[in-house]
PDB file of C-alpha atoms in Angstrom:
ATOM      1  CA  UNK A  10     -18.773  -8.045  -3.542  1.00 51.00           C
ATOM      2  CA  UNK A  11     -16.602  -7.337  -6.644  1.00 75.00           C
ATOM      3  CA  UNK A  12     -13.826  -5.665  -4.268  1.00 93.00           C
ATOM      4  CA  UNK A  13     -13.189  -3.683  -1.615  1.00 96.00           C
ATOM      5  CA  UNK A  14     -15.447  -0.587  -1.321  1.00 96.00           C
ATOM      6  CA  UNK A  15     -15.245   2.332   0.798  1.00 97.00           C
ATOM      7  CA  UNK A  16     -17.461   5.067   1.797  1.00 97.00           C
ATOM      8  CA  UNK A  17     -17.652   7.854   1.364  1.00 97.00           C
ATOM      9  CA  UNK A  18     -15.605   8.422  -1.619  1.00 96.00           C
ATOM     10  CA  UNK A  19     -14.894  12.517  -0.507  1.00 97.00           C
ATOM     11  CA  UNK A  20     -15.336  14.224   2.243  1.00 97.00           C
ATOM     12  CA  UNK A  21     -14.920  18.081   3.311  1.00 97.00           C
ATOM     13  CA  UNK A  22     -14.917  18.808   6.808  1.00 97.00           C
ATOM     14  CA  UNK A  23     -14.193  21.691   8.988  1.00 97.00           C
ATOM     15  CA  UNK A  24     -11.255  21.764  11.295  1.00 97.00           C
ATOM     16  CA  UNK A  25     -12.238  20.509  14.614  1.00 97.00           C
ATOM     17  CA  UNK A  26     -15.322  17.994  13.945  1.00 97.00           C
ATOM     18  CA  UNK A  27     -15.332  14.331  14.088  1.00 98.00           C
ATOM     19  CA  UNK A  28     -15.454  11.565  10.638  1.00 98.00           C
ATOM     20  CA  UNK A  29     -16.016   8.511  10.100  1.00 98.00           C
ATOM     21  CA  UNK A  30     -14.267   6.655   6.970  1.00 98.00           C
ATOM     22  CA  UNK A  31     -15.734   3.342   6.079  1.00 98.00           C
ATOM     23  CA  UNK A  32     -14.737   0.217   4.451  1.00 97.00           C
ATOM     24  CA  UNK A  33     -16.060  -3.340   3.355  1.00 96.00           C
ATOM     25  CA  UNK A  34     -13.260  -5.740   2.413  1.00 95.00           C
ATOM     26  CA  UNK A  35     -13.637  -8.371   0.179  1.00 94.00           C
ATOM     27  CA  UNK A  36     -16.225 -10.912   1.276  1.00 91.00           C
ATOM     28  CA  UNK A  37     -14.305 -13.674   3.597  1.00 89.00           C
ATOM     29  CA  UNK A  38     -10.937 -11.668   4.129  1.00 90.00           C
ATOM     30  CA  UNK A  39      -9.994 -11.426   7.609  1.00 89.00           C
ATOM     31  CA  UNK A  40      -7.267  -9.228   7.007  1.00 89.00           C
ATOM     32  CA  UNK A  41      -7.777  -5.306   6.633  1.00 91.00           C
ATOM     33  CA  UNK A  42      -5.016  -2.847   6.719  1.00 92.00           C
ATOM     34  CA  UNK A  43      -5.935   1.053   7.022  1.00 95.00           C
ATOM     35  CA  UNK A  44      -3.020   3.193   4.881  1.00 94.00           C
ATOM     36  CA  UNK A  45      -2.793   6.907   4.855  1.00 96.00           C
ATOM     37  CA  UNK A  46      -1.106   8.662   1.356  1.00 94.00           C
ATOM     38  CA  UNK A  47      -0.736  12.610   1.580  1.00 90.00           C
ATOM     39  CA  UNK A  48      -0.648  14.043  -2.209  1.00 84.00           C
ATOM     40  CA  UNK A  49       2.317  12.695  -3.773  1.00 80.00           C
ATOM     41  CA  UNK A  50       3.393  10.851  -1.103  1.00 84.00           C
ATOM     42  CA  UNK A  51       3.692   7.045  -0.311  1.00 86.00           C
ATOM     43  CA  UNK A  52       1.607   5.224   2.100  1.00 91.00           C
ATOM     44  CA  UNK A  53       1.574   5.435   5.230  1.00 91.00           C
ATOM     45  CA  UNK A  54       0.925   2.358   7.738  1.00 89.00           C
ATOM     46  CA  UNK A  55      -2.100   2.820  10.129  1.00 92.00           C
ATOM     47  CA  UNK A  56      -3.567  -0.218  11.655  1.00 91.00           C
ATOM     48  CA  UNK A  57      -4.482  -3.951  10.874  1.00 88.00           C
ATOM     49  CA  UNK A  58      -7.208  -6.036  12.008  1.00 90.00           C
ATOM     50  CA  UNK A  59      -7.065  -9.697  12.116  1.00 87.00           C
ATOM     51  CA  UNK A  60     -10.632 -10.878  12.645  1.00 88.00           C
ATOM     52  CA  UNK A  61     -12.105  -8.473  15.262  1.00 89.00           C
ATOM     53  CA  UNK A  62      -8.640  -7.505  16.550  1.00 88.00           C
ATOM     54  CA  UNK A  63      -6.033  -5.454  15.596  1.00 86.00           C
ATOM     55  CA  UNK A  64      -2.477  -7.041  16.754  1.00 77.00           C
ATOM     56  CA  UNK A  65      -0.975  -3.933  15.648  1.00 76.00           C
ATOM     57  CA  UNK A  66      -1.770  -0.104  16.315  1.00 80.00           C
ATOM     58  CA  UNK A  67       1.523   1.050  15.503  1.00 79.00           C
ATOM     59  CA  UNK A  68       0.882   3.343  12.922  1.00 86.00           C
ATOM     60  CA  UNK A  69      -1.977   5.568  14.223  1.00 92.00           C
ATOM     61  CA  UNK A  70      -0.611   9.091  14.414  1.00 91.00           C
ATOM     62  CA  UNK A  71      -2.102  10.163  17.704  1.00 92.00           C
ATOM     63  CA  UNK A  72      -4.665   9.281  20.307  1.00 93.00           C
ATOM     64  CA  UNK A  73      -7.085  11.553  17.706  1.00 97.00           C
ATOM     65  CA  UNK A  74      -7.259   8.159  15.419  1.00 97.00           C
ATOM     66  CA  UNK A  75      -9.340   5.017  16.446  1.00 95.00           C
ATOM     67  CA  UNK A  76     -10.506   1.713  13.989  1.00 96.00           C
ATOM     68  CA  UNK A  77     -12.808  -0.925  15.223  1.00 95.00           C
ATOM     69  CA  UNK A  78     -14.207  -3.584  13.275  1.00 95.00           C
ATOM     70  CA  UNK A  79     -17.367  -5.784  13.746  1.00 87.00           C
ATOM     71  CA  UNK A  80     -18.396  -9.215  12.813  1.00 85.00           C
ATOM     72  CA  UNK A  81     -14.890  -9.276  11.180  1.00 82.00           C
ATOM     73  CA  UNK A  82     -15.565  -7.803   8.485  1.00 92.00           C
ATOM     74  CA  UNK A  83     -16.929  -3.943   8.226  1.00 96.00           C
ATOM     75  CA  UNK A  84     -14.485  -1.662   9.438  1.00 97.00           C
ATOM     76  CA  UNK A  85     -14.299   2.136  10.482  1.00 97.00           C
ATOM     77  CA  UNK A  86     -11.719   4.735  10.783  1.00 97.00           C
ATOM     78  CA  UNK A  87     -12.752   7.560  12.881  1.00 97.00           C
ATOM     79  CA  UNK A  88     -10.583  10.774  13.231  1.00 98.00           C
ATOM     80  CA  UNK A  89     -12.065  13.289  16.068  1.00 98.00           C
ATOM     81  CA  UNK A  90     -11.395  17.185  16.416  1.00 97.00           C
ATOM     82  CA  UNK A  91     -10.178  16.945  12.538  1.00 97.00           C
ATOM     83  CA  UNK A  92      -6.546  18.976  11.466  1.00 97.00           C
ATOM     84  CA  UNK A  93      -5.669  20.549   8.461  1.00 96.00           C
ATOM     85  CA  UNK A  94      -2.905  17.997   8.617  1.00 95.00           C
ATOM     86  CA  UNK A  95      -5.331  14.687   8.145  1.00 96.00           C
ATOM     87  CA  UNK A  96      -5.873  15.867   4.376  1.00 97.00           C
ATOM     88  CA  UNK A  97      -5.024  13.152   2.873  1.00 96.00           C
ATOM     89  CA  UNK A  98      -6.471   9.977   0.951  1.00 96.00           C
ATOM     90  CA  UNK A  99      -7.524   7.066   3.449  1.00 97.00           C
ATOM     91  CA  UNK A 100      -6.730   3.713   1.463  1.00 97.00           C
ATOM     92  CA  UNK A 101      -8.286   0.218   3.207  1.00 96.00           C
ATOM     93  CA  UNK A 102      -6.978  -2.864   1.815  1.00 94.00           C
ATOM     94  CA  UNK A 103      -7.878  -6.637   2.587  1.00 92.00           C
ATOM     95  CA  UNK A 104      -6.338 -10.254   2.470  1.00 89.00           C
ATOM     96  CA  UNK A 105      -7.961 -13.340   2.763  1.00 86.00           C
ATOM     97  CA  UNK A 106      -5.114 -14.040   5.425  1.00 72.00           C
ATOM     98  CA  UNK A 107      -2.213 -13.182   7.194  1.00 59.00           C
ATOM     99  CA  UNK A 108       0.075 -15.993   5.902  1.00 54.00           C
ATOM    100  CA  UNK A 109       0.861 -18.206   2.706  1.00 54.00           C
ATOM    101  CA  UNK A 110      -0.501 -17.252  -0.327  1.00 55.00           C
ATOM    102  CA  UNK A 111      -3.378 -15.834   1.548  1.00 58.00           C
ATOM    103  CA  UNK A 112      -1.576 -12.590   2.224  1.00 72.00           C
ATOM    104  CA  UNK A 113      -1.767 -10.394  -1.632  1.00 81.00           C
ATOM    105  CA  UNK A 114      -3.747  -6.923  -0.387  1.00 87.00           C
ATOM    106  CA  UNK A 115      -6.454  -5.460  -2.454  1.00 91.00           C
ATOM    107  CA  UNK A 116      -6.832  -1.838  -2.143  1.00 94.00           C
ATOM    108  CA  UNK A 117     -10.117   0.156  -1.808  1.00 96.00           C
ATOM    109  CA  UNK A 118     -10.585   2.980  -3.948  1.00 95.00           C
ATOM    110  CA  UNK A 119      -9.943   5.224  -1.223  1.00 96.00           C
ATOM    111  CA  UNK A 120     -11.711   8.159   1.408  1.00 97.00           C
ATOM    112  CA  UNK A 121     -10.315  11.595  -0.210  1.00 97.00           C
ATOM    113  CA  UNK A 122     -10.490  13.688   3.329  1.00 97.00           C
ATOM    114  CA  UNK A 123      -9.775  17.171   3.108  1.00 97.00           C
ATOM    115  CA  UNK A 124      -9.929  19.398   6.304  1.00 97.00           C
ATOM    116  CA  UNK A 125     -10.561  23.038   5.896  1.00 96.00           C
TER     117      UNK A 125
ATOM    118  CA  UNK B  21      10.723  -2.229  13.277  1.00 81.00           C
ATOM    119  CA  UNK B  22      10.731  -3.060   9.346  1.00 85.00           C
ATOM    120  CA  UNK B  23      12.520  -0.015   7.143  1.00 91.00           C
ATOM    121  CA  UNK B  24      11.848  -0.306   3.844  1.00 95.00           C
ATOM    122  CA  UNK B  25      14.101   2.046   1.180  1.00 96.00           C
ATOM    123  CA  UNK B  26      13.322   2.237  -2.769  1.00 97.00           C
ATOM    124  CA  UNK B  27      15.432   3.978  -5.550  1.00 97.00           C
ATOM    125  CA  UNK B  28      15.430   5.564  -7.864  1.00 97.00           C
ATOM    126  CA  UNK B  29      12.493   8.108  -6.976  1.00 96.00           C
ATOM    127  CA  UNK B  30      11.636   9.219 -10.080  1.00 97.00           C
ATOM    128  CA  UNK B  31      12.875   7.198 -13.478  1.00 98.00           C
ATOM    129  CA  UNK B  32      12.475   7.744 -17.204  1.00 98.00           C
ATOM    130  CA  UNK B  33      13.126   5.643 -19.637  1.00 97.00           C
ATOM    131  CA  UNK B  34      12.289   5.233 -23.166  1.00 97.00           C
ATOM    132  CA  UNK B  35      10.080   3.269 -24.985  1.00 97.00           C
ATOM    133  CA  UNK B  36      11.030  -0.016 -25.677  1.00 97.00           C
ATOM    134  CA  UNK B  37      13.999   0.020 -23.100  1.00 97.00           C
ATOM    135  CA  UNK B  38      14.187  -1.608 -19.698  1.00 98.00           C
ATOM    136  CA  UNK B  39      13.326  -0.164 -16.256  1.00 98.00           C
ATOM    137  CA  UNK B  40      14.843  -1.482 -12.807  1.00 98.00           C
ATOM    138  CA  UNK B  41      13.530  -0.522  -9.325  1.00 98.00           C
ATOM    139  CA  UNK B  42      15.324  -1.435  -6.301  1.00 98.00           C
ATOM    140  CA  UNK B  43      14.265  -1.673  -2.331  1.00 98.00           C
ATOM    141  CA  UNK B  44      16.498  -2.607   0.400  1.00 97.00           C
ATOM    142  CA  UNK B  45      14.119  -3.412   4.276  1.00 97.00           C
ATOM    143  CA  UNK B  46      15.720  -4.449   7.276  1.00 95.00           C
ATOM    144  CA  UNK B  47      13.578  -6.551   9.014  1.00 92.00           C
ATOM    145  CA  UNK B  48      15.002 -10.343   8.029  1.00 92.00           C
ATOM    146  CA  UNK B  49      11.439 -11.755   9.638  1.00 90.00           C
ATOM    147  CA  UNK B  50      10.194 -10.310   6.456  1.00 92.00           C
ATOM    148  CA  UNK B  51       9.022 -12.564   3.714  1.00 90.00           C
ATOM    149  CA  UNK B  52       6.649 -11.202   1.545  1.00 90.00           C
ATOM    150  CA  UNK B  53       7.186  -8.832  -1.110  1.00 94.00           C
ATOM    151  CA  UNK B  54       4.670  -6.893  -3.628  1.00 93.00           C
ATOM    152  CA  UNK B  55       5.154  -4.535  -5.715  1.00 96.00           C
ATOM    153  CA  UNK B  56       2.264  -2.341  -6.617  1.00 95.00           C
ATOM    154  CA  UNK B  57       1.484   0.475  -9.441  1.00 96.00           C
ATOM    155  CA  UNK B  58      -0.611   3.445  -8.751  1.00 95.00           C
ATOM    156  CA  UNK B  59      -1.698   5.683 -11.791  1.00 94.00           C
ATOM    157  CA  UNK B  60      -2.619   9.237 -11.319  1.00 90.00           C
ATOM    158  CA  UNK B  61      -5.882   9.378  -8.939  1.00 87.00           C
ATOM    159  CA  UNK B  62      -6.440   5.420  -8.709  1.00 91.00           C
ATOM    160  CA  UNK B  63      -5.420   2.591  -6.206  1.00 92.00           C
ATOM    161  CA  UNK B  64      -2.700   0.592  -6.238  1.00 93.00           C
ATOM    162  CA  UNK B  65      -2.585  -2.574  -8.144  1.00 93.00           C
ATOM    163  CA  UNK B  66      -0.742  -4.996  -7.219  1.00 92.00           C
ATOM    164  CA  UNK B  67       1.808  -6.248 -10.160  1.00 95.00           C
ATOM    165  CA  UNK B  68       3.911  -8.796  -8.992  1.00 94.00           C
ATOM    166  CA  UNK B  69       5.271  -9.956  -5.412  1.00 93.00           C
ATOM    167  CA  UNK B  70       7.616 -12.614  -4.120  1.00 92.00           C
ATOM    168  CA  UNK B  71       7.836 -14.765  -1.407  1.00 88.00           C
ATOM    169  CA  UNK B  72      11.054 -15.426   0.525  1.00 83.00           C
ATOM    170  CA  UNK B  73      11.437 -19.255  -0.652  1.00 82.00           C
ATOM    171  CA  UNK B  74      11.965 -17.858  -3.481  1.00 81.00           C
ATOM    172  CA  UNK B  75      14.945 -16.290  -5.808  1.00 90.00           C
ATOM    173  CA  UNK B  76      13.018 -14.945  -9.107  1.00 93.00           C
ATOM    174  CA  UNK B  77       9.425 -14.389 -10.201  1.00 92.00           C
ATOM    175  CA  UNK B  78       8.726 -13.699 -13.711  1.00 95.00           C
ATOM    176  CA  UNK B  79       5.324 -12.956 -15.430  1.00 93.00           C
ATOM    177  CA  UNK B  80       5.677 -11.638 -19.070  1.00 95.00           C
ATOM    178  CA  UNK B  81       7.236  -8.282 -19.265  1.00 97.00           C
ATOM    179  CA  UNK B  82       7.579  -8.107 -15.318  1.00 97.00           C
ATOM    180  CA  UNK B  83      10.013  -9.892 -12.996  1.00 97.00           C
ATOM    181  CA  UNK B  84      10.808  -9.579  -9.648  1.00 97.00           C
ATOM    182  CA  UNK B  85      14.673 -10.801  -7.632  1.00 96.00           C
ATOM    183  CA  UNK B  86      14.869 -11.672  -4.155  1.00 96.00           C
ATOM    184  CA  UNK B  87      18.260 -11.558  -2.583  1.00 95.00           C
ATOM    185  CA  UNK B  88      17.481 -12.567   1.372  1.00 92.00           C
ATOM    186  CA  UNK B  89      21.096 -12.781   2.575  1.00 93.00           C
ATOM    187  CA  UNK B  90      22.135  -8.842   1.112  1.00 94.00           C
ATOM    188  CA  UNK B  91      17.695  -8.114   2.112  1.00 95.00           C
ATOM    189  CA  UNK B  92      17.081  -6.696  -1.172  1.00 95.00           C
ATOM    190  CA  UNK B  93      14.634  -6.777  -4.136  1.00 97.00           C
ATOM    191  CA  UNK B  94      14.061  -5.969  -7.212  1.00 98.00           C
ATOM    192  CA  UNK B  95      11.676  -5.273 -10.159  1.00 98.00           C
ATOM    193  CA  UNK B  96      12.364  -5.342 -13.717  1.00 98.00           C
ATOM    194  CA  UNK B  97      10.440  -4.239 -16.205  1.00 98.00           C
ATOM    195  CA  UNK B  98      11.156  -5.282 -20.338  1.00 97.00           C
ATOM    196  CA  UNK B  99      10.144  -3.505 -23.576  1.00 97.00           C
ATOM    197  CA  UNK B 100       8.557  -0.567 -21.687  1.00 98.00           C
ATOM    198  CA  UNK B 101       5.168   1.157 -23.097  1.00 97.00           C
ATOM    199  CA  UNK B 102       3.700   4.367 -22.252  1.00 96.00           C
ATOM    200  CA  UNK B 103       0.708   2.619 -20.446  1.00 96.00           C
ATOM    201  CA  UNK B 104       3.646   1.811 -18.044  1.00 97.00           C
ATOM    202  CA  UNK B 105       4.116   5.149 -16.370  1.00 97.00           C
ATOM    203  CA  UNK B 106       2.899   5.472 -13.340  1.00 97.00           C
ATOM    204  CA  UNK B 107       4.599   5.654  -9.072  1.00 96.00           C
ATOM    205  CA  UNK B 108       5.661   1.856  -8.055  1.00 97.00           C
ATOM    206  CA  UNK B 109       5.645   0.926  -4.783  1.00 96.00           C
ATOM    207  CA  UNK B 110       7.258  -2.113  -2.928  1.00 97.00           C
ATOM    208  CA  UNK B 111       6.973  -3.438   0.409  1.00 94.00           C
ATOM    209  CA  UNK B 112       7.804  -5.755   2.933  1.00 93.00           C
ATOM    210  CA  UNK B 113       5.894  -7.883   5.170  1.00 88.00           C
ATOM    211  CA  UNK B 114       6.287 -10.506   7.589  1.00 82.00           C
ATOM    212  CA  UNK B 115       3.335 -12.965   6.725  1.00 73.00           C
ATOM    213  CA  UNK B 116       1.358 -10.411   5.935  1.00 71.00           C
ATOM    214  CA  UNK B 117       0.823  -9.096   9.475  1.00 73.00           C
ATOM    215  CA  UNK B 118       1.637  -5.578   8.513  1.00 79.00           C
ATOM    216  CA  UNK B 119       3.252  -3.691   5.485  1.00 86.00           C
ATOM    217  CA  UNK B 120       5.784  -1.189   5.084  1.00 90.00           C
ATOM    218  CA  UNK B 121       5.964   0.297   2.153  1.00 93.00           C
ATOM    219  CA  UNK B 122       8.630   2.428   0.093  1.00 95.00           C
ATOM    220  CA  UNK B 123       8.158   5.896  -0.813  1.00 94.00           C
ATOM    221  CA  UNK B 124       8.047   5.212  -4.583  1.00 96.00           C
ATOM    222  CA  UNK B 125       9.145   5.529  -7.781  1.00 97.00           C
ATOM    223  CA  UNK B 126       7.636   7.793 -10.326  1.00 97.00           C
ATOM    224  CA  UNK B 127       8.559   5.956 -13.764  1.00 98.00           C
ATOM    225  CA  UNK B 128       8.044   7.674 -17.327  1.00 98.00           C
ATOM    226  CA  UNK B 129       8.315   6.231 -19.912  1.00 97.00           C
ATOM    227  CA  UNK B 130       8.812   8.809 -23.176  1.00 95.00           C
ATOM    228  CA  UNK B 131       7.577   7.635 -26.484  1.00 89.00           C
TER     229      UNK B 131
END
Protein backbone atom coordinates (compact mmCIF):
# COMPACT_ATOMS: atom_id res chain seq x y z
CA UNK A 1 0.00 0.00 0.00
CA UNK A 2 0.61 3.76 -0.57
CA UNK A 3 0.77 4.29 3.41
CA UNK A 4 -0.51 3.51 6.43
CA UNK A 5 -4.34 3.18 6.53
CA UNK A 6 -6.64 2.89 9.30
CA UNK A 7 -10.15 1.94 9.77
CA UNK A 8 -12.57 3.21 10.48
CA UNK A 9 -11.91 6.76 9.86
CA UNK A 10 -14.91 7.95 12.71
CA UNK A 11 -16.57 6.36 15.04
CA UNK A 12 -19.54 7.31 17.58
CA UNK A 13 -20.13 5.08 20.30
CA UNK A 14 -22.11 5.03 23.41
CA UNK A 15 -20.53 5.09 26.79
CA UNK A 16 -20.03 1.65 28.00
CA UNK A 17 -19.65 -0.61 24.68
CA UNK A 18 -16.62 -2.13 23.30
CA UNK A 19 -14.40 -0.77 19.72
CA UNK A 20 -12.18 -1.88 17.78
CA UNK A 21 -9.67 0.67 15.90
CA UNK A 22 -7.74 -0.81 13.07
CA UNK A 23 -4.59 -0.26 11.28
CA UNK A 24 -2.38 -1.60 8.30
CA UNK A 25 1.17 -0.22 8.35
CA UNK A 26 3.14 0.16 5.52
CA UNK A 27 3.82 -3.10 3.71
CA UNK A 28 7.19 -4.73 5.35
CA UNK A 29 7.40 -2.39 8.54
CA UNK A 30 7.73 -4.26 11.61
CA UNK A 31 7.42 -1.41 13.71
CA UNK A 32 3.88 0.07 14.73
CA UNK A 33 3.37 2.54 17.43
CA UNK A 34 -0.38 3.29 18.66
CA UNK A 35 -0.54 7.34 19.78
CA UNK A 36 -3.50 8.91 21.39
CA UNK A 37 -4.03 13.08 20.68
CA UNK A 38 -7.11 14.65 22.65
CA UNK A 39 -8.26 17.98 20.65
CA UNK A 40 -5.50 20.30 20.80
CA UNK A 41 -3.35 18.29 22.55
CA UNK A 42 -0.02 16.43 21.74
CA UNK A 43 0.34 12.79 21.43
CA UNK A 44 0.15 10.60 23.67
CA UNK A 45 2.36 7.24 23.78
CA UNK A 46 0.30 3.95 23.82
CA UNK A 47 2.01 0.83 22.77
CA UNK A 48 4.60 -0.57 20.18
CA UNK A 49 4.82 -3.76 18.50
CA UNK A 50 7.94 -5.16 17.19
CA UNK A 51 6.94 -8.05 14.94
CA UNK A 52 4.13 -9.86 16.85
CA UNK A 53 5.26 -8.42 20.20
CA UNK A 54 5.00 -5.44 21.92
CA UNK A 55 8.30 -4.83 24.21
CA UNK A 56 6.55 -1.97 25.59
CA UNK A 57 2.93 -1.44 27.13
CA UNK A 58 3.80 1.49 28.99
CA UNK A 59 1.53 3.86 27.75
CA UNK A 60 -1.90 2.12 27.84
CA UNK A 61 -4.07 4.12 30.21
CA UNK A 62 -5.78 1.30 32.03
CA UNK A 63 -6.46 -2.39 31.95
CA UNK A 64 -9.71 -1.04 29.61
CA UNK A 65 -6.99 -0.80 26.55
CA UNK A 66 -5.54 -3.94 24.76
CA UNK A 67 -3.45 -4.11 21.03
CA UNK A 68 -2.53 -7.35 19.44
CA UNK A 69 -1.11 -7.77 16.19
CA UNK A 70 -1.04 -10.78 13.74
CA UNK A 71 1.24 -12.02 11.09
CA UNK A 72 3.23 -8.84 12.03
CA UNK A 73 1.62 -6.72 10.35
CA UNK A 74 -2.34 -5.84 10.91
CA UNK A 75 -2.87 -4.43 14.13
CA UNK A 76 -5.92 -3.61 16.50
CA UNK A 77 -6.64 -1.34 19.30
CA UNK A 78 -9.56 -2.37 21.27
CA UNK A 79 -11.02 -0.13 24.11
CA UNK A 80 -13.93 -2.07 26.20
CA UNK A 81 -16.79 -0.44 28.41
CA UNK A 82 -15.93 2.97 26.35
CA UNK A 83 -15.60 6.62 28.60
CA UNK A 84 -16.42 9.89 27.67
CA UNK A 85 -12.76 10.40 28.40
CA UNK A 86 -11.37 8.07 25.29
CA UNK A 87 -12.66 10.92 22.83
CA UNK A 88 -9.94 11.45 21.20
CA UNK A 89 -8.11 10.78 17.73
CA UNK A 90 -6.27 7.26 17.66
CA UNK A 91 -3.05 7.86 15.40
CA UNK A 92 -1.01 4.36 14.27
CA UNK A 93 2.28 4.94 12.85
CA UNK A 94 4.91 2.41 11.33
CA UNK A 95 8.78 2.00 10.71
CA UNK A 96 10.44 -0.33 8.70
CA UNK A 97 12.61 -0.88 11.96
CA UNK A 98 13.52 -0.15 15.27
CA UNK A 99 17.12 1.03 14.60
CA UNK A 100 19.39 2.93 11.97
CA UNK A 101 17.83 4.70 9.43
CA UNK A 102 15.06 2.23 9.59
CA UNK A 103 13.37 4.03 12.44
CA UNK A 104 11.42 7.54 10.54
CA UNK A 105 7.44 6.83 11.62
CA UNK A 106 4.71 7.32 9.16
CA UNK A 107 1.49 8.27 10.61
CA UNK A 108 -1.99 6.90 9.68
CA UNK A 109 -4.60 9.25 9.05
CA UNK A 110 -6.10 8.52 12.23
CA UNK A 111 -9.52 6.73 14.18
CA UNK A 112 -11.60 10.02 15.28
CA UNK A 113 -13.42 8.17 18.47
CA UNK A 114 -15.92 10.08 20.15
CA UNK A 115 -17.85 8.55 23.17
CA UNK A 116 -21.22 9.87 23.98
CA UNK B 1 11.64 7.14 31.63
CA UNK B 2 12.32 9.66 28.57
CA UNK B 3 10.78 13.45 29.34
CA UNK B 4 10.64 15.33 26.53
CA UNK B 5 9.93 19.45 26.98
CA UNK B 6 9.32 21.92 23.85
CA UNK B 7 9.04 25.81 23.89
CA UNK B 8 7.71 28.09 22.92
CA UNK B 9 3.97 26.73 22.81
CA UNK B 10 2.56 28.90 20.59
CA UNK B 11 4.92 31.28 18.16
CA UNK B 12 4.23 33.95 15.56
CA UNK B 13 6.33 35.27 13.41
CA UNK B 14 6.19 37.17 10.30
CA UNK B 15 6.59 36.45 6.93
CA UNK B 16 9.84 36.24 5.69
CA UNK B 17 11.47 36.11 9.27
CA UNK B 18 12.94 33.14 11.08
CA UNK B 19 11.27 30.72 13.54
CA UNK B 20 13.22 28.61 16.30
CA UNK B 21 11.71 25.71 18.32
CA UNK B 22 13.47 24.21 21.12
CA UNK B 23 13.10 20.65 23.15
CA UNK B 24 15.12 19.61 26.00
CA UNK B 25 14.48 15.14 26.94
CA UNK B 26 16.24 13.50 29.56
CA UNK B 27 16.80 10.20 28.64
CA UNK B 28 20.74 10.28 27.27
CA UNK B 29 19.94 6.52 25.69
CA UNK B 30 18.04 8.65 23.32
CA UNK B 31 19.25 9.08 19.82
CA UNK B 32 16.79 9.80 17.44
CA UNK B 33 15.11 12.93 16.88
CA UNK B 34 12.09 14.04 14.41
CA UNK B 35 10.39 16.73 14.20
CA UNK B 36 6.96 16.55 12.73
CA UNK B 37 4.18 19.22 11.45
CA UNK B 38 0.54 18.65 11.87
CA UNK B 39 -1.93 21.07 10.01
CA UNK B 40 -5.39 21.57 11.22
CA UNK B 41 -7.32 18.02 10.98
CA UNK B 42 -4.34 16.01 9.21
CA UNK B 43 -1.41 13.71 10.42
CA UNK B 44 1.76 14.54 11.21
CA UNK B 45 4.45 14.76 8.69
CA UNK B 46 7.49 14.23 9.45
CA UNK B 47 9.94 17.34 8.43
CA UNK B 48 13.23 16.74 9.47
CA UNK B 49 14.96 14.50 12.30
CA UNK B 50 18.48 13.90 13.52
CA UNK B 51 20.40 11.25 14.67
CA UNK B 52 22.74 11.46 17.66
CA UNK B 53 26.14 11.06 15.53
CA UNK B 54 25.26 13.94 14.45
CA UNK B 55 25.61 17.94 15.25
CA UNK B 56 23.41 19.72 12.35
CA UNK B 57 20.94 18.64 9.67
CA UNK B 58 19.97 21.04 7.10
CA UNK B 59 17.45 20.60 4.18
CA UNK B 60 16.54 23.93 2.39
CA UNK B 61 14.62 26.26 4.54
CA UNK B 62 14.68 23.68 7.55
CA UNK B 63 17.52 22.72 9.90
CA UNK B 64 17.72 20.89 12.82
CA UNK B 65 20.89 21.20 16.04
CA UNK B 66 21.73 18.47 18.21
CA UNK B 67 23.53 19.34 21.37
CA UNK B 68 23.95 15.65 23.24
CA UNK B 69 26.14 16.79 26.15
CA UNK B 70 23.44 19.96 27.35
CA UNK B 71 20.37 16.95 25.68
CA UNK B 72 18.84 19.51 23.61
CA UNK B 73 17.54 20.20 20.06
CA UNK B 74 16.54 22.40 17.91
CA UNK B 75 14.62 23.41 14.72
CA UNK B 76 15.05 26.35 12.64
CA UNK B 77 13.05 27.45 10.21
CA UNK B 78 14.30 30.44 7.35
CA UNK B 79 12.25 32.88 5.22
CA UNK B 80 8.94 31.73 6.76
CA UNK B 81 5.61 31.45 4.45
CA UNK B 82 2.13 31.22 5.46
CA UNK B 83 1.93 27.52 4.22
CA UNK B 84 4.24 27.18 7.31
CA UNK B 85 1.73 27.52 10.10
CA UNK B 86 0.80 24.76 11.60
CA UNK B 87 1.61 22.74 15.65
CA UNK B 88 5.36 21.16 15.46
CA UNK B 89 6.13 18.44 17.34
CA UNK B 90 9.56 16.86 18.37
CA UNK B 91 10.51 13.79 19.98
CA UNK B 92 12.91 11.56 21.29
CA UNK B 93 13.62 8.03 20.84
CA UNK B 94 16.03 5.50 21.70
CA UNK B 95 16.43 3.48 18.34
CA UNK B 96 13.20 3.89 17.64
CA UNK B 97 11.82 1.53 20.31
CA UNK B 98 9.35 4.04 21.55
CA UNK B 99 8.67 7.88 21.17
CA UNK B 100 8.00 10.59 23.41
CA UNK B 101 6.85 13.38 22.09
CA UNK B 102 6.56 17.22 23.11
CA UNK B 103 3.41 18.93 23.60
CA UNK B 104 3.91 21.32 20.64
CA UNK B 105 4.24 24.38 19.21
CA UNK B 106 1.52 26.22 17.46
CA UNK B 107 3.54 28.52 14.88
CA UNK B 108 1.82 31.45 12.80
CA UNK B 109 3.16 32.92 10.59
CA UNK B 110 1.28 36.55 9.66
CA UNK B 111 1.56 37.77 6.15
Amino acid sequence: GAGVSQSPSNKVTEKGKDVELRCDPISGHTALYWYRQSLGQGLEFLIYFQGNSAPDKSGLPSDRFSAERTGGSVSTLTIQRTQQEDSAVYLCASSAGAGGSTDTQYFGPGTRLTVL
Amino acid sequence: GENVEQHPSTLSVQEGDSAVIKCTYSDSASNYFPWYKQELGKRPQLIIDIRSNVGEKKDQRIAVTLNKTAKHFSLHITETQPEDSAVYFCAASPYGQNFVFGPGTRLSVLP
